[in-house]
XYZ file of N, CA and C in Angstrom:
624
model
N 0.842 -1.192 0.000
C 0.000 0.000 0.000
C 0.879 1.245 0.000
N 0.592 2.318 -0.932
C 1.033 3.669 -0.995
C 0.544 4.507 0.053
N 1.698 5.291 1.262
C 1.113 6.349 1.627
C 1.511 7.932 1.314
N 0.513 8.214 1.329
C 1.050 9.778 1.088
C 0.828 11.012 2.210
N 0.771 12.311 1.934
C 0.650 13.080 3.028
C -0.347 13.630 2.586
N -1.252 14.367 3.010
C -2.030 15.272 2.741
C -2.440 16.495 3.589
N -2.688 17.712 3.108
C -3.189 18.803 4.062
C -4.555 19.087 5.070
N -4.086 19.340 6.215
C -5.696 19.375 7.099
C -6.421 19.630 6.397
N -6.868 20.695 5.606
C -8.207 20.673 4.730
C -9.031 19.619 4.641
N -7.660 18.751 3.660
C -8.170 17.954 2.593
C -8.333 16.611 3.707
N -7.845 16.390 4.775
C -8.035 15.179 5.824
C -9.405 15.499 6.670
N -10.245 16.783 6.775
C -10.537 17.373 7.527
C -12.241 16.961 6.398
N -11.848 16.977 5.084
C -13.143 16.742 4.506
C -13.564 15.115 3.869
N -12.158 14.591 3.993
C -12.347 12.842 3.856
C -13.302 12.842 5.522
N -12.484 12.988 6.423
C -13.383 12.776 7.096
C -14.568 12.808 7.671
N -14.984 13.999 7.073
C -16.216 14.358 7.039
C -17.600 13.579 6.144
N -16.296 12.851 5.930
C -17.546 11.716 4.821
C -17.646 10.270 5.205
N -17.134 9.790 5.722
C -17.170 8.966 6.953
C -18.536 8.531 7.301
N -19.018 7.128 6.745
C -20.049 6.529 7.000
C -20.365 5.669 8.146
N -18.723 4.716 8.152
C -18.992 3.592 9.215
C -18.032 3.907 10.179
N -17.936 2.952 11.071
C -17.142 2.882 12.097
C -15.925 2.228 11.595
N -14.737 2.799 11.174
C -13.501 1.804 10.926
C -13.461 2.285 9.743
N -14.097 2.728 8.791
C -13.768 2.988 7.421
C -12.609 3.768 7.562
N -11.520 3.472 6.797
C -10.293 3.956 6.030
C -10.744 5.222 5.068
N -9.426 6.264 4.852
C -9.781 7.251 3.700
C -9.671 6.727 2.430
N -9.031 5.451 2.599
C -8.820 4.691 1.139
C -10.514 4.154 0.681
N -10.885 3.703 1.568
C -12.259 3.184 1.552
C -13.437 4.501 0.985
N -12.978 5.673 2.051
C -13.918 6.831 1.752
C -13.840 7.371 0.551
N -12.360 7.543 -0.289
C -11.995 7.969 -1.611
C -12.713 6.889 -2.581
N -12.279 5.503 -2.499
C -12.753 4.866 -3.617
C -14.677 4.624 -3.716
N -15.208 4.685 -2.275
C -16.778 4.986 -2.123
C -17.146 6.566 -3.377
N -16.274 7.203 -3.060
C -16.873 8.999 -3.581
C -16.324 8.535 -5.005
N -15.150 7.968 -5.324
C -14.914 7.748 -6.822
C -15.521 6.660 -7.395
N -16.553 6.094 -7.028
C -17.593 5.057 -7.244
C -16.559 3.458 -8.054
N -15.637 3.466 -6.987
C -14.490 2.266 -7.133
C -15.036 1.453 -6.376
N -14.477 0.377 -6.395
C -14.648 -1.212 -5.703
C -14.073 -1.264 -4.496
N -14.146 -1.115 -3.433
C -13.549 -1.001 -1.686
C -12.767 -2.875 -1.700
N -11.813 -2.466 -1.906
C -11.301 -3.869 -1.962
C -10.205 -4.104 -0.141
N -10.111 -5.040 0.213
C -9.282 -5.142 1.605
C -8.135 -5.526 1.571
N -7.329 -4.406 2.039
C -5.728 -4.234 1.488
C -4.867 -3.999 2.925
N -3.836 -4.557 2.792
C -2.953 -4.951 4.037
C -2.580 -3.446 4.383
N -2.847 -3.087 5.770
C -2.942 -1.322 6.753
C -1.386 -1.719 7.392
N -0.880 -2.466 7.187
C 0.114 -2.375 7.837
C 1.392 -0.951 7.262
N 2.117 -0.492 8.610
C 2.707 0.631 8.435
C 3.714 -0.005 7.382
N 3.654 0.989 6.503
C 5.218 1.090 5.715
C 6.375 1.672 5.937
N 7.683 1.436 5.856
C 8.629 1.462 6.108
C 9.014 3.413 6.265
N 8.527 3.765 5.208
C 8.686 5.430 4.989
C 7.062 5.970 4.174
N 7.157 6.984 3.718
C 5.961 7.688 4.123
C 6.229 7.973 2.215
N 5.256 8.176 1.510
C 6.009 8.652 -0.201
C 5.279 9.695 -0.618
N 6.144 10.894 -0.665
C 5.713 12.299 -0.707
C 5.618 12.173 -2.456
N 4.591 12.125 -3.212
C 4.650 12.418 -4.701
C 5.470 13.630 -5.122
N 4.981 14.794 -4.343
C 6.016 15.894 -4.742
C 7.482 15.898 -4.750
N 7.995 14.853 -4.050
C 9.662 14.665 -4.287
C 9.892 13.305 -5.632
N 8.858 13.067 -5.839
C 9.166 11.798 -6.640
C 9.346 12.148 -7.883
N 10.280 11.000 -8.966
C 10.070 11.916 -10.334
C 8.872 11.534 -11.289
N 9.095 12.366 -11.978
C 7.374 12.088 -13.215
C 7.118 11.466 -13.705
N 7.465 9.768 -13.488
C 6.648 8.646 -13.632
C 6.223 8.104 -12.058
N 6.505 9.185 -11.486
C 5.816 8.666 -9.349
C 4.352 8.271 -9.563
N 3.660 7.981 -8.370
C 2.598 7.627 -8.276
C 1.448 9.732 -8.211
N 2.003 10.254 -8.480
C 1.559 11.558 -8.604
C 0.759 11.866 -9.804
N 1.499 11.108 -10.805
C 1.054 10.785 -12.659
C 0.317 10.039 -12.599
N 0.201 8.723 -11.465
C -0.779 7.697 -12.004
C -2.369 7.984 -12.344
N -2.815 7.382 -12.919
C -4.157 7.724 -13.292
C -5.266 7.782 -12.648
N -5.117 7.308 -11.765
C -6.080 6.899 -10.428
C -5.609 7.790 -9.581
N -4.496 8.213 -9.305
C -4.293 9.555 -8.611
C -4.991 10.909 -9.065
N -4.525 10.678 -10.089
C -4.726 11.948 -10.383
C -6.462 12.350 -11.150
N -7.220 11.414 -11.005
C -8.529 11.348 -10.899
C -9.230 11.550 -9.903
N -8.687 10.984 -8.860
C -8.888 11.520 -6.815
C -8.656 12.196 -6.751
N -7.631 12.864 -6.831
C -7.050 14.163 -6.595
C -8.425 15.244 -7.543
N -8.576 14.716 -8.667
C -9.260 15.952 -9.323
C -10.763 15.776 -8.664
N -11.304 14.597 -8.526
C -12.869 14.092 -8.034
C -12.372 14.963 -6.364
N -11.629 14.645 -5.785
C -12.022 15.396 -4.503
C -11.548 17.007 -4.719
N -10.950 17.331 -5.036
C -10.730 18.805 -5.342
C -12.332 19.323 -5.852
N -12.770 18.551 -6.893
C -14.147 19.436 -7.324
C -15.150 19.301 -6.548
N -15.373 18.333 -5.476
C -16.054 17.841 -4.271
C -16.602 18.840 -3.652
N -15.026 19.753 -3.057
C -14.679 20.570 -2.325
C -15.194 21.779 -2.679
N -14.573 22.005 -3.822
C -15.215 23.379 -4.437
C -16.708 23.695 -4.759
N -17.598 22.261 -4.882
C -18.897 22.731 -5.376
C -19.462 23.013 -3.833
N -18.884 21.854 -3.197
C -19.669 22.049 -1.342
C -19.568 23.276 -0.580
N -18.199 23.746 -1.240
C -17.894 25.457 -0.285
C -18.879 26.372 -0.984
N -19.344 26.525 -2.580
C -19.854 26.905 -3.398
C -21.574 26.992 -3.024
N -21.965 25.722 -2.014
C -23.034 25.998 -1.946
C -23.129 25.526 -0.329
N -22.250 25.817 0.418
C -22.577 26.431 1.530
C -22.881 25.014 2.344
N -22.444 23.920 1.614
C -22.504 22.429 2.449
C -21.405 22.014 3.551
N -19.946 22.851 2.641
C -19.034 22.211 3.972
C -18.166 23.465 3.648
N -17.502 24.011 4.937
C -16.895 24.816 4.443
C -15.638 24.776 5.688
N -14.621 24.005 5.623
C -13.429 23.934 6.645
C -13.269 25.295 7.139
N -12.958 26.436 6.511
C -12.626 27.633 7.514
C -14.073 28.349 8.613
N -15.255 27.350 8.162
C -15.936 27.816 9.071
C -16.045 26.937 10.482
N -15.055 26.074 10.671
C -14.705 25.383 12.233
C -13.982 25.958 12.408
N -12.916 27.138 11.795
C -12.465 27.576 13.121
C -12.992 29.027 13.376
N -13.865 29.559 12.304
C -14.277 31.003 12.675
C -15.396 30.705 13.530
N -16.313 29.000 13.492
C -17.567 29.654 14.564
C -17.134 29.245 15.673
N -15.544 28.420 15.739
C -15.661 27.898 17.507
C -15.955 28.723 18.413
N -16.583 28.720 19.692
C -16.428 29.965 20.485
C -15.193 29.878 21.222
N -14.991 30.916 21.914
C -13.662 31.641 22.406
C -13.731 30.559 23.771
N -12.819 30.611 24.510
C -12.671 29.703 25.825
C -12.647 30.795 26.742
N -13.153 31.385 27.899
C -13.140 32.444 28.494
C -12.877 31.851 30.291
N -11.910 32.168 30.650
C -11.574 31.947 31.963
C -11.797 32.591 32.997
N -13.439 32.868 33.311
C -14.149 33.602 33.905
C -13.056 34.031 35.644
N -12.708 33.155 35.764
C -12.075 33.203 37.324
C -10.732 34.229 36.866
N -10.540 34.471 35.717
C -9.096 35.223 35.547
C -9.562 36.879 35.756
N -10.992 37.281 35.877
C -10.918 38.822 35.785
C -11.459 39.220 37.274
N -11.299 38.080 38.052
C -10.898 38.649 39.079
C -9.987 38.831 40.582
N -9.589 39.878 40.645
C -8.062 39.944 40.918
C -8.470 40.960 42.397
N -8.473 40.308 43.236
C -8.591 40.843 44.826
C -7.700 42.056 44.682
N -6.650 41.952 44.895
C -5.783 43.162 44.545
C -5.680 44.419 43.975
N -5.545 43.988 42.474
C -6.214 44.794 41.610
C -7.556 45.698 41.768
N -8.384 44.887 42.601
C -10.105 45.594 42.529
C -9.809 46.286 43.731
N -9.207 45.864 44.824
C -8.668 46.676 46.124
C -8.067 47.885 45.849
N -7.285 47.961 44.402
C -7.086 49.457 44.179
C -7.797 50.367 43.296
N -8.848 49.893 43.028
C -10.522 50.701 42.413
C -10.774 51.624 43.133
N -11.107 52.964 42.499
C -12.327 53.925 43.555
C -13.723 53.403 43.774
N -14.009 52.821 44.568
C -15.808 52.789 44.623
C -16.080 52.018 43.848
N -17.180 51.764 43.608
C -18.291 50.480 42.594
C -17.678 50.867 41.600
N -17.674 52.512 40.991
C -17.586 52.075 39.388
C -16.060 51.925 39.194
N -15.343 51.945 39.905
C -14.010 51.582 39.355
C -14.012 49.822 39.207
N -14.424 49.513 40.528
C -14.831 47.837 40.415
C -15.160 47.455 39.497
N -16.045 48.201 38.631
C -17.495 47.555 37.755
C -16.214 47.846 36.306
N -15.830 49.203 36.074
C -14.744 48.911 34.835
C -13.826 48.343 34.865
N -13.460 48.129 36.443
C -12.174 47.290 36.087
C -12.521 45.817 35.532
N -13.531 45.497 36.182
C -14.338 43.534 35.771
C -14.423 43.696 34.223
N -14.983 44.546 33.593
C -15.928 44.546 32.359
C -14.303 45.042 31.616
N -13.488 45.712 31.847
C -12.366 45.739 31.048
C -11.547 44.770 31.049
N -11.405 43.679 32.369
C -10.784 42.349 32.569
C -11.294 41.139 31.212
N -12.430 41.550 31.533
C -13.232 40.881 30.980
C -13.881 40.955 29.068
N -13.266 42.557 28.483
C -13.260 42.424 27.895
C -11.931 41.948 26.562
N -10.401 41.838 27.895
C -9.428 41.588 27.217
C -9.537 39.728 26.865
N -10.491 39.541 28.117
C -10.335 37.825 28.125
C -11.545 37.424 27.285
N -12.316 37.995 26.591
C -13.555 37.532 25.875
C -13.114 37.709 24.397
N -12.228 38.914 23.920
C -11.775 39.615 22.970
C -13.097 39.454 21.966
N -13.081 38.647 21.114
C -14.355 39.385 19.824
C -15.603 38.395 20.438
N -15.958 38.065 21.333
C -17.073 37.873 21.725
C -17.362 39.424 22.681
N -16.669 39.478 22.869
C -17.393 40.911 24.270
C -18.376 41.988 23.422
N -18.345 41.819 22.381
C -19.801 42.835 21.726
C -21.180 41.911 22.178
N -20.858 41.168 22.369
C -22.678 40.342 23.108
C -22.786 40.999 23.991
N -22.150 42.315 24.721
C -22.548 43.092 25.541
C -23.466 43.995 25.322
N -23.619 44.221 23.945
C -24.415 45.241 23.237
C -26.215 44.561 23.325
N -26.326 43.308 23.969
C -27.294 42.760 23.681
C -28.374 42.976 24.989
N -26.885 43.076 25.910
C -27.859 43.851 27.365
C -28.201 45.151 27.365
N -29.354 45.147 27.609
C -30.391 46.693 27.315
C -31.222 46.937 28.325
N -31.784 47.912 28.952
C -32.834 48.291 29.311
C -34.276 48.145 29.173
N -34.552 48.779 29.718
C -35.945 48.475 29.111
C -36.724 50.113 28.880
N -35.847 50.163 27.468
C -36.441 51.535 26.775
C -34.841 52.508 26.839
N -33.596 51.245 27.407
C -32.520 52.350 27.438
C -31.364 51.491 27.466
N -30.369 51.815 26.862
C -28.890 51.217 26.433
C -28.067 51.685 27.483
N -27.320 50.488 27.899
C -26.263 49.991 28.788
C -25.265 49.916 28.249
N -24.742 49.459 27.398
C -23.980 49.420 26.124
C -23.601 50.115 25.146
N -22.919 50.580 24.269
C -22.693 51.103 22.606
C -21.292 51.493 22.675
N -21.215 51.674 21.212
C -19.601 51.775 20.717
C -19.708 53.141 20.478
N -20.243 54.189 21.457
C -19.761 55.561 21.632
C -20.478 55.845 22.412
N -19.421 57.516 22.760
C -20.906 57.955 24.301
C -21.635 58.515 23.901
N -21.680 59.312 22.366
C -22.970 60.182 22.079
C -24.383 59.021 22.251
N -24.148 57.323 21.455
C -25.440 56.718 21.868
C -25.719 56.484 22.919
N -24.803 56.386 24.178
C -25.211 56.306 25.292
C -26.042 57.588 25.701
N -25.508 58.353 25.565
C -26.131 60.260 26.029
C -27.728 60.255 25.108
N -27.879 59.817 23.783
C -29.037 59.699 23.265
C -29.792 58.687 24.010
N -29.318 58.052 24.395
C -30.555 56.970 24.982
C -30.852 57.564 26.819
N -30.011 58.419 27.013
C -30.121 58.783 28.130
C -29.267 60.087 28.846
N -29.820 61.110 29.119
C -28.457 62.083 29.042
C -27.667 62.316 30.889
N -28.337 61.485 31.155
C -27.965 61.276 32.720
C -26.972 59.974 32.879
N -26.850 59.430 32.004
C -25.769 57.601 31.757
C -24.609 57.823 32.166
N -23.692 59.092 32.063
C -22.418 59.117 32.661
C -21.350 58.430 31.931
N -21.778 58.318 30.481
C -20.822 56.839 29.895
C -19.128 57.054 30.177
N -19.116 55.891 29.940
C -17.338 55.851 30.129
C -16.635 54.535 29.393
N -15.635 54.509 28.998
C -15.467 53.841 27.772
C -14.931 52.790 28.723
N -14.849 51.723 28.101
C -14.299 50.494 29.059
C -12.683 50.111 28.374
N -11.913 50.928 29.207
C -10.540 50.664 28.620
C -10.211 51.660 27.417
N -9.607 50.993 26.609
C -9.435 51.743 25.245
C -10.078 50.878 24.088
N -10.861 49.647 24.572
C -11.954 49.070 23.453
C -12.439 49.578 22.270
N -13.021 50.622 23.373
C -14.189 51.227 21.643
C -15.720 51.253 22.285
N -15.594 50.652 23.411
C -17.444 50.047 24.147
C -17.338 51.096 25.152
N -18.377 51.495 25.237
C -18.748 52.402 26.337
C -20.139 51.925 27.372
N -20.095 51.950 28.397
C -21.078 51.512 29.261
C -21.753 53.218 30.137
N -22.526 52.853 30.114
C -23.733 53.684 30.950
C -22.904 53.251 32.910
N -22.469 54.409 33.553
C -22.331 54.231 35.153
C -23.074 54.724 35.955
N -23.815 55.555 35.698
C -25.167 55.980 36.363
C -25.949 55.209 37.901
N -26.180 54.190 37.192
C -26.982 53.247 38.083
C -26.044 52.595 39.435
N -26.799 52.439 40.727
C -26.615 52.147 42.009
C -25.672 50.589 41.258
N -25.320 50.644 42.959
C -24.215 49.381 43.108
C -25.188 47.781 42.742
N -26.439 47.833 42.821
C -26.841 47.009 42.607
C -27.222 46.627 41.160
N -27.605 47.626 40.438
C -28.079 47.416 39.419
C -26.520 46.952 38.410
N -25.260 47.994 38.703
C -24.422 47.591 38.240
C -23.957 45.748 38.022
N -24.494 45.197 39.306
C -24.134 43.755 39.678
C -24.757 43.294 39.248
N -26.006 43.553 38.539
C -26.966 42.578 37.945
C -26.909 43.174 36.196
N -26.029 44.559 35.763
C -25.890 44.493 34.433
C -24.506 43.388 34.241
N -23.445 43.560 35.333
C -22.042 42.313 34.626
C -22.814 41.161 35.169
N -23.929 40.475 35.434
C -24.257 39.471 35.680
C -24.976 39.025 34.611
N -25.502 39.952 33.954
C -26.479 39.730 32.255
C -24.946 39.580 31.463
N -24.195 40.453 31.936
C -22.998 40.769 30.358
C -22.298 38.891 30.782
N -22.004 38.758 31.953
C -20.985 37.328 31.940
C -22.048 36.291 31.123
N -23.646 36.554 31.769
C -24.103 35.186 31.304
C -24.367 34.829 29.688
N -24.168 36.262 28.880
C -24.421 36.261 27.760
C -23.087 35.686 27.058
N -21.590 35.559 27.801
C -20.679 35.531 27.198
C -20.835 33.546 27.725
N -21.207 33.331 28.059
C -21.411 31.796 28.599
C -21.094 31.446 30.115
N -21.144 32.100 30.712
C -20.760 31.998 32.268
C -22.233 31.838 32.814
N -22.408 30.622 33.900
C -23.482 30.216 34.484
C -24.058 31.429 35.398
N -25.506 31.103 35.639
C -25.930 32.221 36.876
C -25.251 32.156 38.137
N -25.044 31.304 38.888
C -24.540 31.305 40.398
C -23.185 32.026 39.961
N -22.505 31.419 39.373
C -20.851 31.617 38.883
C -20.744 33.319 38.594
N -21.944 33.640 38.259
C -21.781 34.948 37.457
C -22.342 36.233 38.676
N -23.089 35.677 39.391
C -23.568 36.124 40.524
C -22.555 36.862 41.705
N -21.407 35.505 41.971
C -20.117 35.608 42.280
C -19.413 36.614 41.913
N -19.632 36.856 40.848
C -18.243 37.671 40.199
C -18.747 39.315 40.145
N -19.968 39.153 39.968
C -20.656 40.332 40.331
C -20.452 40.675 41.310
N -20.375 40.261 42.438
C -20.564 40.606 43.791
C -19.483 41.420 44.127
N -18.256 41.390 43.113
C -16.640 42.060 43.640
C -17.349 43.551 43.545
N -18.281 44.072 42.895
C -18.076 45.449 42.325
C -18.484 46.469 43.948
């Protein structure tokens, strides 16, 4: 048996075609090239055979290669084409891993002025450790008034008493206006929206 190498992509969409339990990519290629699945000795070979170093009678020329090679290449292209499989979208929708216990820092919050230093310091902790998820902050609202936006004039339009203040050098601005409590129950909406449980988020609120 010939092995060769191939690129995550292209391992990433054999496998994705994967019917049974145990099926081989040899099995999955000759299924999609409507070949005969014949049972061929898996044992490791001695070295690994890169076609690209081989010369131009390698197994790179053979005909059956280079029919796989073209049958899965066009596979690929019609499936991205219509929105069936598309490899770069596993890694743009994974979500982010967020280590809720990292934004808060006894210390650090010990040298805050008052609630709202507490409350920006969490929500700026928090927006270095969320990075492009932390706009789901924009999703916590009022009721008839924004907590949130990416400037203070919309904060001041939705309210001209909000006090906004930008969280860090982000770009997000939050409304500080509101008592120590309400503050604890807006980073308790903002954690749970980023995936942090209620009790857990409750907790973390409580530093401000």
């Amino acid at each position: 048996m010939k092995y060769i190498e191939i690129d995550e992509e292209l391992y990433r969409f054999i496998a994705s075609k994967t019917e049974r339990i145990g099926e081989s990519a040899s099995d999955i290629l000759r299924r999609l090239l409507n070949l005969s699945v014949e049972n061929v000795d898996i044992s490791l070979p001695a070295s690994i055979s890169q076609p690209s170093l081989e010369s131009e009678s390698a197994a790179s020329h053979h005909p059956v290669f280079n029919q796989a090679k073209a049958a899965v290449e066009k596979i690929i292209a019609e499936q991205n084409s219509t929105g069936q499989y598309n490899p770069a979208d596993e890694q743009t929708s994974a979500p982010a891993t967020i280590d809720f216990d990292a934004i808060v820092s006894q210390h650090l919050l010990s040298q805050q002025k008052g609630a709202v230093g507490r409350f920006m310091h969490l929500l700026a902790s928090l927006e270095t450790t969320a990075r492009s998820d932390f706009d789901k902050v924009l999703n916590v609202q009022g009721k008839g008034r924004l907590y949130f936006a990416r400037s203070k004039q919309a904060l001041l339009n939705s309210s001209q008493s909000s006090n906004p203040k930008e969280i860090a050098a982000s770009g997000f601005w939050v409304t500080t206006n509101n008592n120590t409590a309400k503050k604890q129950t807006i980073l308790t909406e903002v954690l749970e929206h980023l995936g942090c449980d209620s009790e857990r988020a409750k907790s973390i609120a409580e530093h401000i």
